[in-house]
Short mmCIF file of C-alpha atoms in Angstrom, two decimals:
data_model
loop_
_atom_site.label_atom_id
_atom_site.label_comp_id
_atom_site.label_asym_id
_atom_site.label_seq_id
_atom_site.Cartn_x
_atom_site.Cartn_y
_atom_site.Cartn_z
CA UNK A 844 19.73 132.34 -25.60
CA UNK A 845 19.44 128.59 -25.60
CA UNK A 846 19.90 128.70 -29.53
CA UNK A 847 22.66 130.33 -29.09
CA UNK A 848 24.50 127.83 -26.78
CA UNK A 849 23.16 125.15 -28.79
CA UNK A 850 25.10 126.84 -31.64
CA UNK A 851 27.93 127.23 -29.84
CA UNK A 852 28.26 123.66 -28.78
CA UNK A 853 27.32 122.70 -32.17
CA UNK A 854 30.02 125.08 -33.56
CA UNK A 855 32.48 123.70 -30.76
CA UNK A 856 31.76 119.97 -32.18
CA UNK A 857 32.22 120.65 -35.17
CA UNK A 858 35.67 122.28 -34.36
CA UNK A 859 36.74 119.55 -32.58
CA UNK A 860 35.79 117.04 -35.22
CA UNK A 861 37.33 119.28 -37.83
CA UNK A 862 40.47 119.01 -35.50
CA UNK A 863 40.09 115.30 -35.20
CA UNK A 864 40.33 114.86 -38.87
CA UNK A 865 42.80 117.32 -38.91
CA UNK A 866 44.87 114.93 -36.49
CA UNK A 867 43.94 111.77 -37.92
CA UNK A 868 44.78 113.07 -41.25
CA UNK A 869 48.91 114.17 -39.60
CA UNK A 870 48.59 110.64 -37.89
CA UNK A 871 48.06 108.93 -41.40
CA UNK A 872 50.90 111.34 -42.98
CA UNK A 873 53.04 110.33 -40.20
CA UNK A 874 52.35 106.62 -40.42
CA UNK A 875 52.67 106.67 -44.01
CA UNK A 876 56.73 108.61 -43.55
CA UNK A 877 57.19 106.29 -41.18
CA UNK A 878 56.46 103.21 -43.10
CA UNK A 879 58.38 104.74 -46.31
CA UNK A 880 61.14 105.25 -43.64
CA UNK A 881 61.11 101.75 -42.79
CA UNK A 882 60.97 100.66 -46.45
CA UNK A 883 63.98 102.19 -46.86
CA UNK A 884 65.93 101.46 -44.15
CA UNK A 885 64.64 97.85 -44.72
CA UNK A 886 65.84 98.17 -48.47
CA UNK A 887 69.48 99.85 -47.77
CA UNK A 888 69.69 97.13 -44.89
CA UNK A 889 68.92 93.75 -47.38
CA UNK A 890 71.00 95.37 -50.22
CA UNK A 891 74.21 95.27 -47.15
CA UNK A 892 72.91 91.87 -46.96
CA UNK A 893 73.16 91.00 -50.49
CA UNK A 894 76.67 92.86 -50.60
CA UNK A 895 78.17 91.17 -47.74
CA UNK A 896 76.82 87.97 -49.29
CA UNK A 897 78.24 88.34 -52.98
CA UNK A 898 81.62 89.08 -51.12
CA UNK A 899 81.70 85.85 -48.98
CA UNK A 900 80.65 83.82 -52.28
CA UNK A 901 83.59 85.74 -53.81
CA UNK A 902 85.86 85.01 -51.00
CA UNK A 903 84.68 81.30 -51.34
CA UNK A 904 85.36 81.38 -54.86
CA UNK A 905 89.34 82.99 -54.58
CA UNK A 906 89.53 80.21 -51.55
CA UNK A 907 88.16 77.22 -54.61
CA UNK A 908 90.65 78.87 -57.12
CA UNK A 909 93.61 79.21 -54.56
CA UNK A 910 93.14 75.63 -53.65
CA UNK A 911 92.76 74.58 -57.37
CA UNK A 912 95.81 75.85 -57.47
CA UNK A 913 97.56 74.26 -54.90
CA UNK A 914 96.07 70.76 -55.77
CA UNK A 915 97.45 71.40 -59.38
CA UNK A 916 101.27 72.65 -57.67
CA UNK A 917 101.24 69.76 -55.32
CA UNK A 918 100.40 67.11 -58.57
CA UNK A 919 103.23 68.71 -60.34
CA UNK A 920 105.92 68.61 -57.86
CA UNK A 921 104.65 64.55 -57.54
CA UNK A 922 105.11 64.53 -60.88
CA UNK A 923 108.52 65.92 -60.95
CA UNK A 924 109.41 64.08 -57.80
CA UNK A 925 108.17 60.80 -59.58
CA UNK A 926 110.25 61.26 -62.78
CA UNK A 927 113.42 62.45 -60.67
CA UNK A 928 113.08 58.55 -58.84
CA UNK A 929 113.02 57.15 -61.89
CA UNK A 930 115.95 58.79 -63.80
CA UNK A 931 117.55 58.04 -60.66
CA UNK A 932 116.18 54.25 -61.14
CA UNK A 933 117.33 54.18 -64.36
CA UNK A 934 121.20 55.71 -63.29
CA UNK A 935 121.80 53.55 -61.09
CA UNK A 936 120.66 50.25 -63.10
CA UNK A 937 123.51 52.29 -65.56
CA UNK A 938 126.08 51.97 -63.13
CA UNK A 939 125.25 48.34 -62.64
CA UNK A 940 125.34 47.37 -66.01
CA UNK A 941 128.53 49.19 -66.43
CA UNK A 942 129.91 47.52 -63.73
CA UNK A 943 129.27 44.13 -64.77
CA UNK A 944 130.83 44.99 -67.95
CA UNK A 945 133.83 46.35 -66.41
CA UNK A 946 133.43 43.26 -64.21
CA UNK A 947 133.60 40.79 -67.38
CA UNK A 948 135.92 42.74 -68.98
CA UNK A 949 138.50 42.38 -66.02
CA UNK A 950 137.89 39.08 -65.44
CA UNK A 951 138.38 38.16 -69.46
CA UNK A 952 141.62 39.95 -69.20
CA UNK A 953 142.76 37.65 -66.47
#
């Protein structure tokens, strides 16, 4: 009779250690989603990361080209601006000279 319950304990420990494994083995499978989870969710979060990124350095470089751009359409219209004065300059010392001609040529009439 005492064998007997000695067997059955033994046979009960050994259950429970089979069932411990058993556990620790689902634990380990579960860890082991989990962390592939993670990996993933870690992965699909840094490529965002490097998405959002390459747009703000493409939004930086539209904002370098844009004012590029400008820089060049401001020069241009200085440019423009700068000949304009002096053709106007060079008009008006026209009309002068003109003048003094018409000037002398009165005056030699007289």
């Amino acid at each position: 009779m005492e064998q007997r319950e000695r067997q059955m304990a033994a046979d009960k420990a050994a259950a429970a250690q089979e069932a411990a494994a058993a556990a620790e083995r689902a634990a380990k499978a579960e860890r082991a989603a989990a962390a592939q989870k993670l990996a993933e969710a870690e992965g699909a979060a840094a490529a965002q990361r490097a998405a959002a990124a390459e747009r703000v350095a493409l939004l930086a470089e539209e904002r370098a080209a844009a004012a590029q751009e400008m820089a060049e359409g401001v020069q241009r219209a200085w440019l423009r601006e700068q000949a304009a004065r002096e053709q106007a300059a060079a008009a008006e010392a026209r009309v002068r000279e003109l003048e003094a001609e018409r000037a002398a040529a009165a005056a030699a009439a007289a």
